[in-house]
């Protein structure tokens, strides 16, 4: 019994140390290696379909791999560009309509003159002035942050273009010489490490596919909830808005609340009680559904109990943030591989 406890303690310490080293490597090496990692990942994804196409024709596999890789890259970056364009267009339409005759515009003008008559109440002059000063400082900070974001985004365009260029060029070379590159990387490792990494890689690849599939299911659930809610609330372009909100829900730092809660407050402030309350109800429903479904769906993909999955998700996010959440499936795979090696009859 003590021997097993010792083994599990060593395994736990090893996994934690490996996760910490992986996070350090991600922090310092990921920005430098990201274009090449993306290129290699895309080439690896297209390897199997390229092999099948090559078997049915006389065209070399590397040609199919290159074509499929470029097509997949164009699809990924094209989809991202389309989403960014649609979001930017929606923001621009909102700002364009922010003029005289707009209810929110009238409220802002009233606040700037310490006039709170739109609330249907009369505030003491001193309190109204203090509220006006606070709102003015808040608005100034928001406009400054918006201007800084726009400036940083504009300054980042050359970097983004250079990033895309390096990614595409490296993708071409990696797709054409995928086997040679893999062989070279493999030759740099000791035999024992190569065997271990091979097991972890195979398990991780399968688990990550299941992990991604589980979040696709969660995103589909969120999209269905948002779409039904937005349609019932009479929101224009409900399918597009629901898609944007559902995609934001994947990110733990942003989430649905970042959109629905400020939107609801804005509608309540402008007197649209039906839409404001409806958005809050929709946010609560989505939060409850997400909290109950995420551990179960993700745990099933990792072959873990929902409670164990919830513990790993919470611990990973609390300790390491978003990167910790992403590393949960990889750590679970590494743990399963080690446990099966040491106790093959006790780990299912």
GROMACS .gro file of C-alpha atoms in nm:
model
  348
    1UNK     CA    1   0.000   0.000   0.000
    2UNK     CA    2   0.280   0.241   0.092
    3UNK     CA    3   0.461   0.147  -0.227
    4UNK     CA    4   0.159   0.236  -0.440
    5UNK     CA    5   0.114   0.562  -0.250
    6UNK     CA    6   0.479   0.645  -0.312
    7UNK     CA    7   0.440   0.569  -0.683
    8UNK     CA    8   0.134   0.791  -0.714
    9UNK     CA    9   0.306   1.070  -0.520
   10UNK     CA   10   0.606   1.056  -0.752
   11UNK     CA   11   0.375   1.054  -1.054
   12UNK     CA   12   0.177   1.353  -0.922
   13UNK     CA   13   0.493   1.554  -0.856
   14UNK     CA   14   0.628   1.461  -1.198
   15UNK     CA   15   0.310   1.565  -1.377
   16UNK     CA   16   0.297   1.897  -1.189
   17UNK     CA   17   0.663   1.963  -1.268
   18UNK     CA   18   0.608   1.872  -1.633
   19UNK     CA   19   0.305   2.103  -1.651
   20UNK     CA   20   0.505   2.388  -1.494
   21UNK     CA   21   0.792   2.337  -1.741
   22UNK     CA   22   0.545   2.322  -2.028
   23UNK     CA   23   0.387   2.651  -1.918
   24UNK     CA   24   0.727   2.818  -1.890
   25UNK     CA   25   0.817   2.690  -2.236
   26UNK     CA   26   0.485   2.816  -2.372
   27UNK     CA   27   0.539   3.159  -2.219
   28UNK     CA   28   0.887   3.213  -2.363
   29UNK     CA   29   0.909   2.984  -2.667
   30UNK     CA   30   0.554   2.986  -2.803
   31UNK     CA   31   0.565   3.343  -2.942
   32UNK     CA   32   0.885   3.257  -3.132
   33UNK     CA   33   0.782   2.913  -3.257
   34UNK     CA   34   0.408   2.969  -3.310
   35UNK     CA   35   0.417   3.010  -3.694
   36UNK     CA   36   0.615   2.688  -3.728
   37UNK     CA   37   0.397   2.500  -3.479
   38UNK     CA   38   0.086   2.605  -3.671
   39UNK     CA   39   0.246   2.501  -4.000
   40UNK     CA   40   0.354   2.162  -3.862
   41UNK     CA   41   0.010   2.101  -3.705
   42UNK     CA   42  -0.170   2.176  -4.031
   43UNK     CA   43   0.068   1.948  -4.223
   44UNK     CA   44   0.009   1.672  -3.966
   45UNK     CA   45  -0.370   1.710  -3.991
   46UNK     CA   46  -0.366   1.682  -4.371
   47UNK     CA   47  -0.127   1.385  -4.375
   48UNK     CA   48  -0.393   1.110  -4.353
   49UNK     CA   49  -0.627   1.248  -4.624
   50UNK     CA   50  -0.326   1.318  -4.847
   51UNK     CA   51  -0.217   0.953  -4.814
   52UNK     CA   52  -0.564   0.830  -4.913
   53UNK     CA   53  -0.578   1.061  -5.214
   54UNK     CA   54  -0.229   0.958  -5.324
   55UNK     CA   55  -0.326   0.590  -5.310
   56UNK     CA   56  -0.611   0.653  -5.553
   57UNK     CA   57  -0.406   0.853  -5.803
   58UNK     CA   58  -0.057   0.886  -5.945
   59UNK     CA   59   0.002   1.224  -5.786
   60UNK     CA   60   0.269   1.220  -5.510
   61UNK     CA   61   0.144   1.243  -5.154
   62UNK     CA   62   0.349   1.554  -5.080
   63UNK     CA   63   0.162   1.743  -5.353
   64UNK     CA   64  -0.175   1.655  -5.203
   65UNK     CA   65  -0.046   1.741  -4.857
   66UNK     CA   66   0.068   2.083  -4.978
   67UNK     CA   67  -0.261   2.153  -5.154
   68UNK     CA   68  -0.473   2.044  -4.858
   69UNK     CA   69  -0.253   2.236  -4.614
   70UNK     CA   70  -0.284   2.560  -4.811
   71UNK     CA   71  -0.659   2.507  -4.849
   72UNK     CA   72  -0.704   2.447  -4.476
   73UNK     CA   73  -0.489   2.750  -4.392
   74UNK     CA   74  -0.694   2.971  -4.624
   75UNK     CA   75  -1.015   2.838  -4.467
   76UNK     CA   76  -0.898   2.902  -4.108
   77UNK     CA   77  -0.757   3.250  -4.162
   78UNK     CA   78  -1.038   3.342  -4.401
   79UNK     CA   79  -1.300   3.251  -4.140
   80UNK     CA   80  -1.118   3.454  -3.874
   81UNK     CA   81  -1.090   3.752  -4.110
   82UNK     CA   82  -1.461   3.730  -4.194
   83UNK     CA   83  -1.558   3.724  -3.826
   84UNK     CA   84  -1.335   4.022  -3.748
   85UNK     CA   85  -1.480   4.209  -4.046
   86UNK     CA   86  -1.839   4.139  -3.938
   87UNK     CA   87  -1.769   4.247  -3.578
   88UNK     CA   88  -1.597   4.564  -3.698
   89UNK     CA   89  -1.886   4.641  -3.933
   90UNK     CA   90  -2.139   4.591  -3.652
   91UNK     CA   91  -1.947   4.828  -3.422
   92UNK     CA   92  -1.918   5.085  -3.701
   93UNK     CA   93  -2.294   5.068  -3.769
   94UNK     CA   94  -2.362   5.121  -3.398
   95UNK     CA   95  -2.132   5.424  -3.383
   96UNK     CA   96  -2.279   5.563  -3.707
   97UNK     CA   97  -2.629   5.552  -3.559
   98UNK     CA   98  -2.513   5.721  -3.238
   99UNK     CA   99  -2.647   6.066  -3.316
  100UNK     CA  100  -2.935   6.300  -3.253
  101UNK     CA  101  -3.262   6.114  -3.220
  102UNK     CA  102  -3.087   5.813  -3.068
  103UNK     CA  103  -3.212   5.733  -2.717
  104UNK     CA  104  -2.864   5.654  -2.583
  105UNK     CA  105  -2.731   5.977  -2.736
  106UNK     CA  106  -3.002   6.177  -2.558
  107UNK     CA  107  -2.911   6.014  -2.226
  108UNK     CA  108  -2.541   6.089  -2.268
  109UNK     CA  109  -2.619   6.453  -2.348
  110UNK     CA  110  -2.843   6.474  -2.041
  111UNK     CA  111  -2.572   6.326  -1.820
  112UNK     CA  112  -2.314   6.571  -1.952
  113UNK     CA  113  -2.531   6.856  -1.820
  114UNK     CA  114  -2.611   6.682  -1.488
  115UNK     CA  115  -2.971   6.631  -1.604
  116UNK     CA  116  -3.120   6.304  -1.476
  117UNK     CA  117  -3.476   6.374  -1.579
  118UNK     CA  118  -3.478   6.072  -1.809
  119UNK     CA  119  -3.486   5.854  -1.492
  120UNK     CA  120  -3.808   6.017  -1.379
  121UNK     CA  121  -3.653   6.135  -1.053
  122UNK     CA  122  -3.504   6.458  -0.918
  123UNK     CA  123  -3.158   6.431  -0.763
  124UNK     CA  124  -2.994   6.689  -0.534
  125UNK     CA  125  -2.767   6.917  -0.734
  126UNK     CA  126  -2.451   6.818  -0.543
  127UNK     CA  127  -2.518   6.445  -0.593
  128UNK     CA  128  -2.598   6.499  -0.960
  129UNK     CA  129  -2.270   6.684  -1.012
  130UNK     CA  130  -2.071   6.405  -0.841
  131UNK     CA  131  -2.241   6.138  -1.049
  132UNK     CA  132  -2.179   6.345  -1.361
  133UNK     CA  133  -1.808   6.381  -1.277
  134UNK     CA  134  -1.775   6.007  -1.214
  135UNK     CA  135  -1.952   5.922  -1.538
  136UNK     CA  136  -1.736   6.173  -1.724
  137UNK     CA  137  -1.418   6.015  -1.589
  138UNK     CA  138  -1.550   5.669  -1.677
  139UNK     CA  139  -1.641   5.778  -2.029
  140UNK     CA  140  -1.302   5.943  -2.074
  141UNK     CA  141  -1.125   5.626  -1.962
  142UNK     CA  142  -1.337   5.415  -2.196
  143UNK     CA  143  -1.266   5.643  -2.493
  144UNK     CA  144  -0.894   5.645  -2.411
  145UNK     CA  145  -0.889   5.265  -2.390
  146UNK     CA  146  -1.078   5.242  -2.720
  147UNK     CA  147  -0.835   5.480  -2.890
  148UNK     CA  148  -0.537   5.286  -2.753
  149UNK     CA  149  -0.688   4.959  -2.875
  150UNK     CA  150  -0.745   5.100  -3.224
  151UNK     CA  151  -0.389   5.237  -3.236
  152UNK     CA  152  -0.238   4.909  -3.117
  153UNK     CA  153  -0.447   4.715  -3.368
  154UNK     CA  154  -0.331   4.943  -3.650
  155UNK     CA  155   0.032   4.912  -3.541
  156UNK     CA  156  -0.006   4.534  -3.522
  157UNK     CA  157  -0.117   4.494  -3.885
  158UNK     CA  158   0.241   4.467  -4.024
  159UNK     CA  159   0.326   4.209  -3.757
  160UNK     CA  160   0.016   4.008  -3.843
  161UNK     CA  161   0.099   4.015  -4.214
  162UNK     CA  162   0.458   3.908  -4.144
  163UNK     CA  163   0.329   3.630  -3.916
  164UNK     CA  164   0.100   3.503  -4.192
  165UNK     CA  165   0.381   3.520  -4.447
  166UNK     CA  166   0.619   3.318  -4.227
  167UNK     CA  167   0.342   3.067  -4.150
  168UNK     CA  168   0.260   3.010  -4.518
  169UNK     CA  169   0.625   2.981  -4.625
  170UNK     CA  170   0.707   2.738  -4.344
  171UNK     CA  171   0.390   2.544  -4.425
  172UNK     CA  172   0.508   2.494  -4.783
  173UNK     CA  173   0.848   2.360  -4.678
  174UNK     CA  174   0.710   2.144  -4.396
  175UNK     CA  175   0.438   1.995  -4.617
  176UNK     CA  176   0.689   1.901  -4.887
  177UNK     CA  177   0.943   1.749  -4.642
  178UNK     CA  178   0.719   1.636  -4.357
  179UNK     CA  179   0.877   1.291  -4.312
  180UNK     CA  180   1.235   1.421  -4.324
  181UNK     CA  181   1.161   1.694  -4.069
  182UNK     CA  182   0.991   1.447  -3.835
  183UNK     CA  183   1.282   1.208  -3.874
  184UNK     CA  184   1.533   1.481  -3.791
  185UNK     CA  185   1.342   1.588  -3.479
  186UNK     CA  186   1.310   1.226  -3.371
  187UNK     CA  187   1.685   1.165  -3.413
  188UNK     CA  188   1.758   1.439  -3.160
  189UNK     CA  189   1.589   1.244  -2.881
  190UNK     CA  190   1.716   0.945  -2.679
  191UNK     CA  191   1.546   0.613  -2.759
  192UNK     CA  192   1.362   0.595  -2.426
  193UNK     CA  193   1.235   0.953  -2.455
  194UNK     CA  194   1.127   0.884  -2.813
  195UNK     CA  195   0.917   0.585  -2.701
  196UNK     CA  196   0.759   0.780  -2.416
  197UNK     CA  197   0.686   1.083  -2.631
  198UNK     CA  198   0.542   0.857  -2.899
  199UNK     CA  199   0.295   0.707  -2.652
  200UNK     CA  200   0.203   1.045  -2.511
  201UNK     CA  201   0.175   1.194  -2.861
  202UNK     CA  202  -0.058   0.919  -2.981
  203UNK     CA  203  -0.274   0.946  -2.671
  204UNK     CA  204  -0.265   1.324  -2.676
  205UNK     CA  205  -0.365   1.342  -3.042
  206UNK     CA  206  -0.669   1.121  -2.980
  207UNK     CA  207  -0.763   1.303  -2.661
  208UNK     CA  208  -0.719   1.650  -2.809
  209UNK     CA  209  -0.949   1.553  -3.097
  210UNK     CA  210  -1.210   1.442  -2.845
  211UNK     CA  211  -1.145   1.755  -2.639
  212UNK     CA  212  -1.199   1.981  -2.939
  213UNK     CA  213  -1.510   1.783  -3.034
  214UNK     CA  214  -1.651   1.829  -2.683
  215UNK     CA  215  -1.607   2.207  -2.705
  216UNK     CA  216  -1.766   2.204  -3.049
  217UNK     CA  217  -2.068   2.041  -2.883
  218UNK     CA  218  -2.064   2.302  -2.605
  219UNK     CA  219  -2.038   2.583  -2.860
  220UNK     CA  220  -2.327   2.433  -3.057
  221UNK     CA  221  -2.538   2.424  -2.738
  222UNK     CA  222  -2.451   2.787  -2.662
  223UNK     CA  223  -2.528   2.888  -3.021
  224UNK     CA  224  -2.868   2.716  -3.009
  225UNK     CA  225  -2.954   2.889  -2.680
  226UNK     CA  226  -2.838   3.229  -2.806
  227UNK     CA  227  -3.018   3.190  -3.139
  228UNK     CA  228  -3.350   3.095  -2.980
  229UNK     CA  229  -3.317   3.370  -2.720
  230UNK     CA  230  -3.222   3.640  -2.970
  231UNK     CA  231  -3.505   3.541  -3.204
  232UNK     CA  232  -3.758   3.553  -2.918
  233UNK     CA  233  -3.623   3.894  -2.816
  234UNK     CA  234  -3.652   4.023  -3.173
  235UNK     CA  235  -3.283   4.100  -3.224
  236UNK     CA  236  -3.178   4.176  -3.582
  237UNK     CA  237  -2.922   3.947  -3.750
  238UNK     CA  238  -2.983   3.692  -3.473
  239UNK     CA  239  -2.788   3.406  -3.640
  240UNK     CA  240  -2.472   3.617  -3.683
  241UNK     CA  241  -2.489   3.774  -3.336
  242UNK     CA  242  -2.552   3.431  -3.180
  243UNK     CA  243  -2.250   3.289  -3.364
  244UNK     CA  244  -2.019   3.566  -3.239
  245UNK     CA  245  -2.141   3.527  -2.880
  246UNK     CA  246  -2.109   3.146  -2.895
  247UNK     CA  247  -1.750   3.173  -3.020
  248UNK     CA  248  -1.667   3.418  -2.742
  249UNK     CA  249  -1.806   3.167  -2.492
  250UNK     CA  250  -1.515   2.934  -2.571
  251UNK     CA  251  -1.278   3.178  -2.404
  252UNK     CA  252  -1.293   3.152  -2.024
  253UNK     CA  253  -1.170   3.508  -1.971
  254UNK     CA  254  -1.427   3.664  -2.205
  255UNK     CA  255  -1.737   3.445  -2.222
  256UNK     CA  256  -2.100   3.526  -2.288
  257UNK     CA  257  -2.127   3.759  -1.989
  258UNK     CA  258  -1.884   4.006  -2.144
  259UNK     CA  259  -2.141   4.069  -2.417
  260UNK     CA  260  -2.480   4.003  -2.259
  261UNK     CA  261  -2.436   4.181  -1.924
  262UNK     CA  262  -2.318   4.522  -2.059
  263UNK     CA  263  -2.571   4.493  -2.340
  264UNK     CA  264  -2.848   4.427  -2.086
  265UNK     CA  265  -2.740   4.722  -1.868
  266UNK     CA  266  -2.737   4.946  -2.174
  267UNK     CA  267  -3.088   4.841  -2.275
  268UNK     CA  268  -3.219   4.890  -1.920
  269UNK     CA  269  -3.058   5.235  -1.905
  270UNK     CA  270  -3.228   5.334  -2.230
  271UNK     CA  271  -3.567   5.218  -2.104
  272UNK     CA  272  -3.594   4.894  -2.302
  273UNK     CA  273  -3.693   4.674  -2.007
  274UNK     CA  274  -3.810   4.378  -2.217
  275UNK     CA  275  -3.479   4.336  -2.400
  276UNK     CA  276  -3.266   4.422  -2.095
  277UNK     CA  277  -3.434   4.168  -1.867
  278UNK     CA  278  -3.449   3.913  -2.148
  279UNK     CA  279  -3.073   3.934  -2.203
  280UNK     CA  280  -3.009   3.885  -1.830
  281UNK     CA  281  -3.238   3.580  -1.823
  282UNK     CA  282  -3.061   3.441  -2.130
  283UNK     CA  283  -2.724   3.492  -1.960
  284UNK     CA  284  -2.840   3.307  -1.646
  285UNK     CA  285  -2.982   3.016  -1.848
  286UNK     CA  286  -2.662   2.982  -2.051
  287UNK     CA  287  -2.446   2.995  -1.737
  288UNK     CA  288  -2.646   2.720  -1.565
  289UNK     CA  289  -2.646   2.498  -1.875
  290UNK     CA  290  -2.274   2.554  -1.927
  291UNK     CA  291  -2.179   2.478  -1.566
  292UNK     CA  292  -2.370   2.150  -1.570
  293UNK     CA  293  -2.283   2.033  -1.921
  294UNK     CA  294  -1.913   2.127  -1.947
  295UNK     CA  295  -1.772   1.887  -1.682
  296UNK     CA  296  -1.987   1.601  -1.813
  297UNK     CA  297  -1.911   1.647  -2.183
  298UNK     CA  298  -1.541   1.726  -2.140
  299UNK     CA  299  -1.502   1.449  -1.879
  300UNK     CA  300  -1.649   1.196  -2.120
  301UNK     CA  301  -1.396   1.297  -2.386
  302UNK     CA  302  -1.111   1.254  -2.133
  303UNK     CA  303  -1.256   0.932  -1.985
  304UNK     CA  304  -1.276   1.103  -1.646
  305UNK     CA  305  -1.556   1.143  -1.393
  306UNK     CA  306  -1.725   1.485  -1.420
  307UNK     CA  307  -1.610   1.574  -1.067
  308UNK     CA  308  -1.247   1.490  -1.154
  309UNK     CA  309  -1.279   1.691  -1.474
  310UNK     CA  310  -1.424   1.989  -1.286
  311UNK     CA  311  -1.135   1.974  -1.036
  312UNK     CA  312  -0.875   1.966  -1.316
  313UNK     CA  313  -1.043   2.248  -1.510
  314UNK     CA  314  -1.075   2.468  -1.204
  315UNK     CA  315  -0.723   2.394  -1.077
  316UNK     CA  316  -0.567   2.448  -1.419
  317UNK     CA  317  -0.746   2.778  -1.475
  318UNK     CA  318  -0.691   2.903  -1.118
  319UNK     CA  319  -0.318   2.824  -1.118
  320UNK     CA  320  -0.217   2.900  -1.476
  321UNK     CA  321  -0.508   3.084  -1.639
  322UNK     CA  322  -0.616   3.008  -1.995
  323UNK     CA  323  -0.300   2.810  -2.075
  324UNK     CA  324  -0.365   2.586  -1.776
  325UNK     CA  325  -0.712   2.516  -1.907
  326UNK     CA  326  -0.569   2.416  -2.244
  327UNK     CA  327  -0.308   2.186  -2.086
  328UNK     CA  328  -0.566   1.985  -1.890
  329UNK     CA  329  -0.615   1.718  -2.162
  330UNK     CA  330  -0.240   1.682  -2.221
  331UNK     CA  331  -0.168   1.641  -1.849
  332UNK     CA  332  -0.447   1.384  -1.817
  333UNK     CA  333  -0.304   1.187  -2.109
  334UNK     CA  334   0.046   1.194  -1.961
  335UNK     CA  335  -0.093   1.078  -1.627
  336UNK     CA  336  -0.288   0.795  -1.790
  337UNK     CA  337   0.018   0.677  -1.986
  338UNK     CA  338   0.235   0.673  -1.673
  339UNK     CA  339  -0.029   0.496  -1.464
  340UNK     CA  340  -0.085   0.229  -1.730
  341UNK     CA  341   0.288   0.168  -1.751
  342UNK     CA  342   0.329   0.126  -1.374
  343UNK     CA  343  -0.004  -0.043  -1.295
  344UNK     CA  344  -0.142  -0.184  -1.623
  345UNK     CA  345  -0.398  -0.407  -1.450
  346UNK     CA  346  -0.539  -0.134  -1.229
  347UNK     CA  347  -0.592   0.149  -1.476
  348UNK     CA  348  -0.878   0.105  -1.720
   0.00000   0.00000   0.00000
